[in-house]
CSV table of C-alpha atoms and ligand atoms in Angstrom, one decimal:
chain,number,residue,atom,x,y,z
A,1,UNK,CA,-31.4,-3.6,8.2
A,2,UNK,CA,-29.7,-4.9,4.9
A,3,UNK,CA,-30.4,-7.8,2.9
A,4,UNK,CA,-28.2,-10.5,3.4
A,5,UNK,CA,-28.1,-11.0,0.0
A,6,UNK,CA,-26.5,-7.6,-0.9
A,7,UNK,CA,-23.7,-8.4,1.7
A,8,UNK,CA,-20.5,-8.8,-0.2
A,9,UNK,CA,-18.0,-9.0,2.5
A,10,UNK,CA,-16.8,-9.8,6.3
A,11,UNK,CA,-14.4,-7.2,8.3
A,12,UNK,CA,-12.8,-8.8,11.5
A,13,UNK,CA,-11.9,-7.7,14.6
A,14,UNK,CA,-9.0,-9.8,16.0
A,15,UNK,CA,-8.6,-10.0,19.3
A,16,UNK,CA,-11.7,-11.7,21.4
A,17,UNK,CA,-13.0,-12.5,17.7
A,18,UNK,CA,-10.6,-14.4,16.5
A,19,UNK,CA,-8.3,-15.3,18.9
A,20,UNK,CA,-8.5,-15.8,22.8
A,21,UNK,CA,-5.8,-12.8,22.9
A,22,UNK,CA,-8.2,-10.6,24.4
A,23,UNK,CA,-7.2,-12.2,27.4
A,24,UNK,CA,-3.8,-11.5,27.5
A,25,UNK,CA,-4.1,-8.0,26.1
A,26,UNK,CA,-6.4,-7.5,29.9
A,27,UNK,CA,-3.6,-9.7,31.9
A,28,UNK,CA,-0.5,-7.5,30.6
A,29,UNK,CA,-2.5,-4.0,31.3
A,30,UNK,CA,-3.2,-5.5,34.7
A,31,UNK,CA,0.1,-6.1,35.8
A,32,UNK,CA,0.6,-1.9,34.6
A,33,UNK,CA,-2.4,-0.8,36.6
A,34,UNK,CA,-0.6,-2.8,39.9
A,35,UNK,CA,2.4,-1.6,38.9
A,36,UNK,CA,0.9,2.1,39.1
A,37,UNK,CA,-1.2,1.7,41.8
A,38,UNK,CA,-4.7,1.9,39.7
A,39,UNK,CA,-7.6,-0.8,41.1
A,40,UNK,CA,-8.2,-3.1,38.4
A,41,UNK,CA,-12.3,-3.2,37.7
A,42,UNK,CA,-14.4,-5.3,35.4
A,43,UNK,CA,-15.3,-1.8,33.8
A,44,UNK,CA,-11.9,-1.3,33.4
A,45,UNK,CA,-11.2,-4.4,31.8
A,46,UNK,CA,-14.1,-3.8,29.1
A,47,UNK,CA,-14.2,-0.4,28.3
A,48,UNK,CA,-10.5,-1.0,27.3
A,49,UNK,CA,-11.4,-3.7,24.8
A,50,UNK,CA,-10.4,-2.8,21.3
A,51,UNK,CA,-9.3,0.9,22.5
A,52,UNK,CA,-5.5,1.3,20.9
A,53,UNK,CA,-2.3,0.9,23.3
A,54,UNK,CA,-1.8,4.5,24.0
A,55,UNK,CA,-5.5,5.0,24.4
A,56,UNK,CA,-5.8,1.8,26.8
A,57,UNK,CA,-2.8,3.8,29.1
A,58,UNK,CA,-4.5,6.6,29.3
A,59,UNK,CA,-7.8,5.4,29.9
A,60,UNK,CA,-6.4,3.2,33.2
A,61,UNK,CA,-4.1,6.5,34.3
A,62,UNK,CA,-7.6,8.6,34.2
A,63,UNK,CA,-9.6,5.8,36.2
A,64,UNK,CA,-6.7,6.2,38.8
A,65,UNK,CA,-6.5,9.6,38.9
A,66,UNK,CA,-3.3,10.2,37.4
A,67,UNK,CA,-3.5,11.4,34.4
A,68,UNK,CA,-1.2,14.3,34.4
A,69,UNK,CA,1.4,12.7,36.7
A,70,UNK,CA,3.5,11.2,33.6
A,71,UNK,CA,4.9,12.4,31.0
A,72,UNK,CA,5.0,11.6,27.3
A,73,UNK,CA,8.2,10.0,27.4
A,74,UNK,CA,7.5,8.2,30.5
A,75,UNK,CA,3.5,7.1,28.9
A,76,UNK,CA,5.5,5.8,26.1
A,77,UNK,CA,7.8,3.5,28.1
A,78,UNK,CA,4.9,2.2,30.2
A,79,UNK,CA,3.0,1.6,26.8
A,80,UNK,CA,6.1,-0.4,25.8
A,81,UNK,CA,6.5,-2.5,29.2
A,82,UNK,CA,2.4,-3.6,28.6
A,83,UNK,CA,4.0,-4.7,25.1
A,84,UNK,CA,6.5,-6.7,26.5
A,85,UNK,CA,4.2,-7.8,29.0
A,86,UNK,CA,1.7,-8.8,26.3
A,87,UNK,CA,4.5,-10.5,24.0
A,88,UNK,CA,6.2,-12.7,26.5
A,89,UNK,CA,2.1,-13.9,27.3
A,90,UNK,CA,1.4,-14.8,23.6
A,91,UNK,CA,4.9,-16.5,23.2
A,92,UNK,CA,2.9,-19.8,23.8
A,93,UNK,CA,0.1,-19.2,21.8
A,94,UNK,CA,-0.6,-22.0,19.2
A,95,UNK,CA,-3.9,-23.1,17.3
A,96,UNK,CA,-5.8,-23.8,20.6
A,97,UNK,CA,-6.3,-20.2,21.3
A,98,UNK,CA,-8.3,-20.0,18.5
A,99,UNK,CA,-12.0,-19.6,18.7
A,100,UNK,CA,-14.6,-21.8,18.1
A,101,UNK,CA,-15.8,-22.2,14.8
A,102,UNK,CA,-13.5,-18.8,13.6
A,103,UNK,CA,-11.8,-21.5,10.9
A,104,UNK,CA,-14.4,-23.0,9.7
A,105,UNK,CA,-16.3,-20.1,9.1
A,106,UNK,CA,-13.3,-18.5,7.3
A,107,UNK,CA,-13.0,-21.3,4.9
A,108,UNK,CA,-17.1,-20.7,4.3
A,109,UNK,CA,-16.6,-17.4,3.6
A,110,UNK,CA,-14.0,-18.3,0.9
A,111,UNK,CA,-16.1,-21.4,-0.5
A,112,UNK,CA,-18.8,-18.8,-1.3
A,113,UNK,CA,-16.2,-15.6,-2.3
A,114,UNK,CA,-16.8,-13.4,0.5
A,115,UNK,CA,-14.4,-10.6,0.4
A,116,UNK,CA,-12.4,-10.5,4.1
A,117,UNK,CA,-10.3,-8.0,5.8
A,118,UNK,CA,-9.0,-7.5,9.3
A,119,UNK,CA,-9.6,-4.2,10.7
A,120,UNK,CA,-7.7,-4.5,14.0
A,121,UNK,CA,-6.6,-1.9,16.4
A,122,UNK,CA,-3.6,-4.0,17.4
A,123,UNK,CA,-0.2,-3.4,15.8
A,124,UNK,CA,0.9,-7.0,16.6
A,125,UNK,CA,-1.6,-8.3,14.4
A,126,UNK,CA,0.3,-10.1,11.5
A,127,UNK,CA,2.5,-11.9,14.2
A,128,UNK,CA,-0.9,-13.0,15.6
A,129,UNK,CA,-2.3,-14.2,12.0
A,130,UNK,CA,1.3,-15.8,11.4
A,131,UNK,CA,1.3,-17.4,15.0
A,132,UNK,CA,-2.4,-19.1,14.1
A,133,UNK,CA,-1.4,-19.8,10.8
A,134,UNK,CA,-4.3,-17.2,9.4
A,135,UNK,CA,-2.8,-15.3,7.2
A,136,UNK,CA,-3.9,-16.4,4.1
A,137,UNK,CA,-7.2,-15.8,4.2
A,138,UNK,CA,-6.5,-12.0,5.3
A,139,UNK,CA,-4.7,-10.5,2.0
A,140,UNK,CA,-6.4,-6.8,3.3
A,141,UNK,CA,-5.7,-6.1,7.1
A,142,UNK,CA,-6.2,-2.5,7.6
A,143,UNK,CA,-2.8,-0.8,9.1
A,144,UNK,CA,-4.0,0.9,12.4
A,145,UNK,CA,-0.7,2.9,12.6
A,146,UNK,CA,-2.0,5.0,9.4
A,147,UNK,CA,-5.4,5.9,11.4
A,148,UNK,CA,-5.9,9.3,12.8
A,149,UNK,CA,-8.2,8.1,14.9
A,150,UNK,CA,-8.9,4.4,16.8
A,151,UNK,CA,-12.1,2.6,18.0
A,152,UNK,CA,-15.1,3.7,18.9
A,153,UNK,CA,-14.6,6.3,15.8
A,154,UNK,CA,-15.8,4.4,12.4
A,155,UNK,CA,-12.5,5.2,10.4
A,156,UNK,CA,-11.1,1.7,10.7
A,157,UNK,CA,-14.1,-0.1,9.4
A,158,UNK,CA,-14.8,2.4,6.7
A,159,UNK,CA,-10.9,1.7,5.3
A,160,UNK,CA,-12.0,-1.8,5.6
A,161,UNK,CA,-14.6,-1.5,3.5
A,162,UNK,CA,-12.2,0.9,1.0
A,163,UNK,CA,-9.9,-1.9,1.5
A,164,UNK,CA,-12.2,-4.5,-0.1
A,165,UNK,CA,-13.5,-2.1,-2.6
A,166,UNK,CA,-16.8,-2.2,-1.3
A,167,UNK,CA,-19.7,0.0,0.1
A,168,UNK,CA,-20.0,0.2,3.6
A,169,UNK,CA,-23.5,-1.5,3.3
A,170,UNK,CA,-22.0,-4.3,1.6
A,171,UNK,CA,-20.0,-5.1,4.5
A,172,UNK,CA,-20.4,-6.9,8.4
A,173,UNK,CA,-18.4,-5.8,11.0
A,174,UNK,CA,-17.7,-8.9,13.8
A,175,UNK,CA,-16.6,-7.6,17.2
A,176,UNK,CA,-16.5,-8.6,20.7
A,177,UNK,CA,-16.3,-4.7,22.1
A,178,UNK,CA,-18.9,-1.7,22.5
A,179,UNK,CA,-16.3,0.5,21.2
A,180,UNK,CA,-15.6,-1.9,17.8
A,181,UNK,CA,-19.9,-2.2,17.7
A,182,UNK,CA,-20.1,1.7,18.0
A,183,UNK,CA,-16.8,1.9,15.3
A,184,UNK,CA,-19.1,-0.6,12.3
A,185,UNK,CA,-22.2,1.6,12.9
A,186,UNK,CA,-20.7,4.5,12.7
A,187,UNK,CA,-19.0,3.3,9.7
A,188,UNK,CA,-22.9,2.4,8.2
A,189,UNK,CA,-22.2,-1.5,8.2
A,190,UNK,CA,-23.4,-4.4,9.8
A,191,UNK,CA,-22.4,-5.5,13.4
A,192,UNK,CA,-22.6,-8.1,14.7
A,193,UNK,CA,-21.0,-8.8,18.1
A,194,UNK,CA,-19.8,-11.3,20.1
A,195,UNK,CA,-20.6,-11.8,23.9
A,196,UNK,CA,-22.8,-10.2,26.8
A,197,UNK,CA,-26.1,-8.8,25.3
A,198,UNK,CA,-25.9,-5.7,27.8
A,199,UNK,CA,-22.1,-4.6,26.9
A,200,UNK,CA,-22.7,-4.9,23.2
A,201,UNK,CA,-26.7,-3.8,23.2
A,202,UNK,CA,-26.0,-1.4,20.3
A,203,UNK,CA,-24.8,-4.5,17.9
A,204,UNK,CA,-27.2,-5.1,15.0
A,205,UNK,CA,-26.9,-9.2,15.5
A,206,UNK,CA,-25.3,-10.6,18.3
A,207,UNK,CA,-24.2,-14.1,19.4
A,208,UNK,CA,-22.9,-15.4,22.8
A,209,UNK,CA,-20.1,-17.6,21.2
A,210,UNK,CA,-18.3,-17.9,17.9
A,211,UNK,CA,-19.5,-21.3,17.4
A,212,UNK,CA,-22.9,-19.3,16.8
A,213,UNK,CA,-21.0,-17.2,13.4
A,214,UNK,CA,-22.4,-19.2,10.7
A,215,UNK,CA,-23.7,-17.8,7.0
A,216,UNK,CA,-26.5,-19.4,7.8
A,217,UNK,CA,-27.2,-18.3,10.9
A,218,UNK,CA,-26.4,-14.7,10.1
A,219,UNK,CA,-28.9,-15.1,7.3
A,220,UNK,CA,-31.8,-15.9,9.6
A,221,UNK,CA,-30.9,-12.8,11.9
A,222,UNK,CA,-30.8,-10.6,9.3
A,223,UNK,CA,-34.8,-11.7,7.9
A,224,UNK,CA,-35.6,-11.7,11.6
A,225,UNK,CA,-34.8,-8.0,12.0
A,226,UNK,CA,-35.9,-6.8,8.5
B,301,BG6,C1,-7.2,-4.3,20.3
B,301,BG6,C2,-7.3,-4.9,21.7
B,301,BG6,O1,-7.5,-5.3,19.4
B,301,BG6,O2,-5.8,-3.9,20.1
B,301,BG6,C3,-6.8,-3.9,22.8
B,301,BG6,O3,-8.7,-5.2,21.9
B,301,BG6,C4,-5.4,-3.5,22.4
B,301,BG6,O4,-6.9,-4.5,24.0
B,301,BG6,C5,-5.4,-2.9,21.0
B,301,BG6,O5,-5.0,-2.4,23.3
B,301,BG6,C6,-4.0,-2.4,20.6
B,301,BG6,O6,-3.1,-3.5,20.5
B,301,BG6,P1,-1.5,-3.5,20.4
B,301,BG6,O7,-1.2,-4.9,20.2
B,301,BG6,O8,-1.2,-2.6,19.3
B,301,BG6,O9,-1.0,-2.9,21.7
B,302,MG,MG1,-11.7,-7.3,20.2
């Protein structure tokens, strides 16, 4: 593994990272999979976790068999009914659906001059860093509507690393899915994930909790596996 020492900067995943949003991303595709008749399955739920919005649709129309039963105009209005399902959920959102620890390790990561970027598969992103008042310590957010290709493909972390004018192994990836772990090694940087030690085996470093995300900490799991 790298030295911790040569790492120069931290690219964030945002939703189950940073924010509890995950959540709501899962509740508003639920209410489209009752809506079209597709049983709702833990599997479900996580392999769907950081996949884009018109991915995500597809993924739940294929795990119900229906995959060729709509068609592109009618995909695209159910995509936009899950956005308007998701929206009206975070209309409430405030500070409290923040992580633990996720602000107090940002504001360590700028004592010490850590470069930061948010490489995000979500299009509502900046309302999100707006809504949590995060904004200022993401100048680089990687736009995912200029990607030709979303998570579990390592584009979006290696035009977060462009982003920050790094090298790939300069950089750690934080993510709470298998698809964002498989995107940061594919992209040849650091991951370190968030959660269940079985969903998110292939992750360099994990940690169960955010509270866990600490320079120091990451320092000690990087000697440990060196
Ligand atoms: C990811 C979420 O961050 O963004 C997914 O983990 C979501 O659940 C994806 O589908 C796209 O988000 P949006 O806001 O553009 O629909
Ligand atoms: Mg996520």
């Amino acid at each position: 593994m790298t030295n911790f020492n040569d790492i120069k900067g931290f690219i964030f995943d945002l939703d189950g990272v940073i924010a509890l949003t995950s959540k709501y991303h899962s509740q508003a595709w639920h209410q489209i999979a009752d809506d079209l008749g597709v049983t709702w399955t833990k599997s479900l739920e996580d392999g769907l976790k950081g996949i884009s919005r018109m991915d995500s649709l597809e993924m739940i129309l294929k795990a119900g068999n229906k995959e060729n039963d709509y068609t592109e105009e009618e995909k695209i209005k159910l995509a936009a009914k899950k956005n308007d399902n998701y929206l009206a959920l975070i209309g409430n959102m405030n500070i409290d659906d923040l992580l633990p620890g996720i602000p107090e390790f940002l504001e360590d990561l700028m004592a010490h001059n850590y470069k930061i970027c948010l490489a995000s598969a979500s299009k509502n992103s900046p309302i999100i860093l707006k809504k949590l008042n995060l904004a200022r310590y993401f100048p680089d957010v990687v736009d995912p509507s200029k990607l030709k290709k979303g998570k579990p493909d390592p584009e979006i972390y290696i035009r977060g690393a462009e982003l920050l004018n790094l090298k790939p192994e300069e950089c750690i990836g934080i993510e709470d899915a298998a698809a964002g772990i498989q995107s940061i090694n594919g992209a040849g940087e650091t991951s370190i994930g968030i959660g269940d030690t079985q969903e998110l085996s292939a992750a360099d470093i994990l940690f169960s909790s955010t509270k866990d995300i600490t320079l120091a900490n990451i320092e000690a799991a990087m000697k440990v596996n060196a």
